[in-house]
């Protein structure tokens, strides 16, 4: 799909607000002591460069002119030994730091997922879920990469570079000034390239988000594409997305490579100039060969550290954009409508008192007054779009009414822990919400306690036991994504079994007769009516037999509930 969307302001290191960085630092705060130790170790490592420069200078100014091979070798071994110690400390230090980073990013991901469960249903209705998924997966990965580069490369490299720069000033301030001029040039060029890198990263992120959305469409709408014979059309449309991703990915990677190569080229030219200037100084007797070699040796170390810093810049810029996206999500105020803490042993009574509701447009429900009485059976009728599903969502606490009050057992929803209330309500949705996994996993999803006997009982009650026993692995058989490996009737029976498995006090069944034949509906309905825990049952159905067996029949008519007189026929 083509990359579209509203233009966004480019973010850079200097554009990120301090509160974004403070938010990120909260995940590193438990390990602040270890991070401080890590920096102190890096500072200690820089002390080894002074004797290295000393040994190099002595090797070329004393051992080499005196033709003392043994002494030259000794100095060389000393430099190698210090280098090995330095590298060992670096590896140990990086190992500790990586452990801290990975723990912090894990905690961040856990918090984002936890936040996702607190966001309202309307948030997911209006937001781009692909972007939300991108933030959870891709943005946290980019933040992980940024943190790794910042703490294991950029900051240690800056600390070492500062020490090496001071050492170079001590060795030869004039040559250091030559190096400083070229370093300033590299920084200026890098600053000019920054905005292009940020823009390229942003375009790549947008392209990747759209590609992710396209792939999800391909997988979810495979049957629709085949039924509509739209394979050629869909392939062409997907190619537009893959081509956009190719272009943006190539540009982002090319700018990253160009940035690093330009910096390396400038440093290489600086090294050549230093050799030329230093060689002229030797000819004039202004410095010794050992002084030039030791200076050049330190320049090489400085160049390696500067390259480590500069090569981190692209990932730091990308990470800054991801940090802004993550913190924006975490600051979202569009939360679940109820935050009460009260818990009740729910008896099954739900009361609507003057409830009005809409989704920001025309009213869906108008002045609804209604009581669901414990142990009773109620049928809810109404055409598509009349508000039946909205009533269910209000009962489940997904939305707060615009006016009026909902009560459970006489207690307002605003005072209740609605999540705890939901645990005492069984719901069978109209559309299958089975996930890829086993039959058992789908049946017991969310249960605190799994009792095999109750699973068997629930499946027998709705007639699911027969087909489950016929599966190759029984309860451990896979159902496929959205239950695609099962028939419509089998999926329906599993959904029914899951709804009653918790022995809820209120059972909401939305079009429960879908995919079930007449001979199956009657015995299932009779058994549900005779459940030993006697839940209130709300049937959302137009099936005549279920209407015959209800204590109450309600019809939603232009946002208002109208009651009809039920037939005297009862289940059983």
Short mmCIF file of C-alpha atoms in Angstrom, two decimals, residues 164 168 294-307:
data_model
loop_
_atom_site.label_atom_id
_atom_site.label_comp_id
_atom_site.label_asym_id
_atom_site.label_seq_id
_atom_site.Cartn_x
_atom_site.Cartn_y
_atom_site.Cartn_z
CA UNK A 164 42.82 11.04 24.84
CA UNK A 168 47.34 14.71 22.86
CA UNK A 294 53.32 8.01 20.15
CA UNK A 295 51.15 10.97 19.12
CA UNK A 296 49.95 9.10 16.05
CA UNK A 297 49.31 6.00 18.17
CA UNK A 298 47.01 7.99 20.46
CA UNK A 299 45.36 9.61 17.44
CA UNK A 300 44.52 6.12 16.19
CA UNK A 301 42.88 5.28 19.52
CA UNK A 302 41.02 8.60 19.48
CA UNK A 303 39.83 7.95 15.93
CA UNK A 304 38.44 4.55 16.90
CA UNK A 305 36.50 6.09 19.78
CA UNK A 306 35.22 8.97 17.67
CA UNK A 307 34.03 6.54 15.02
#
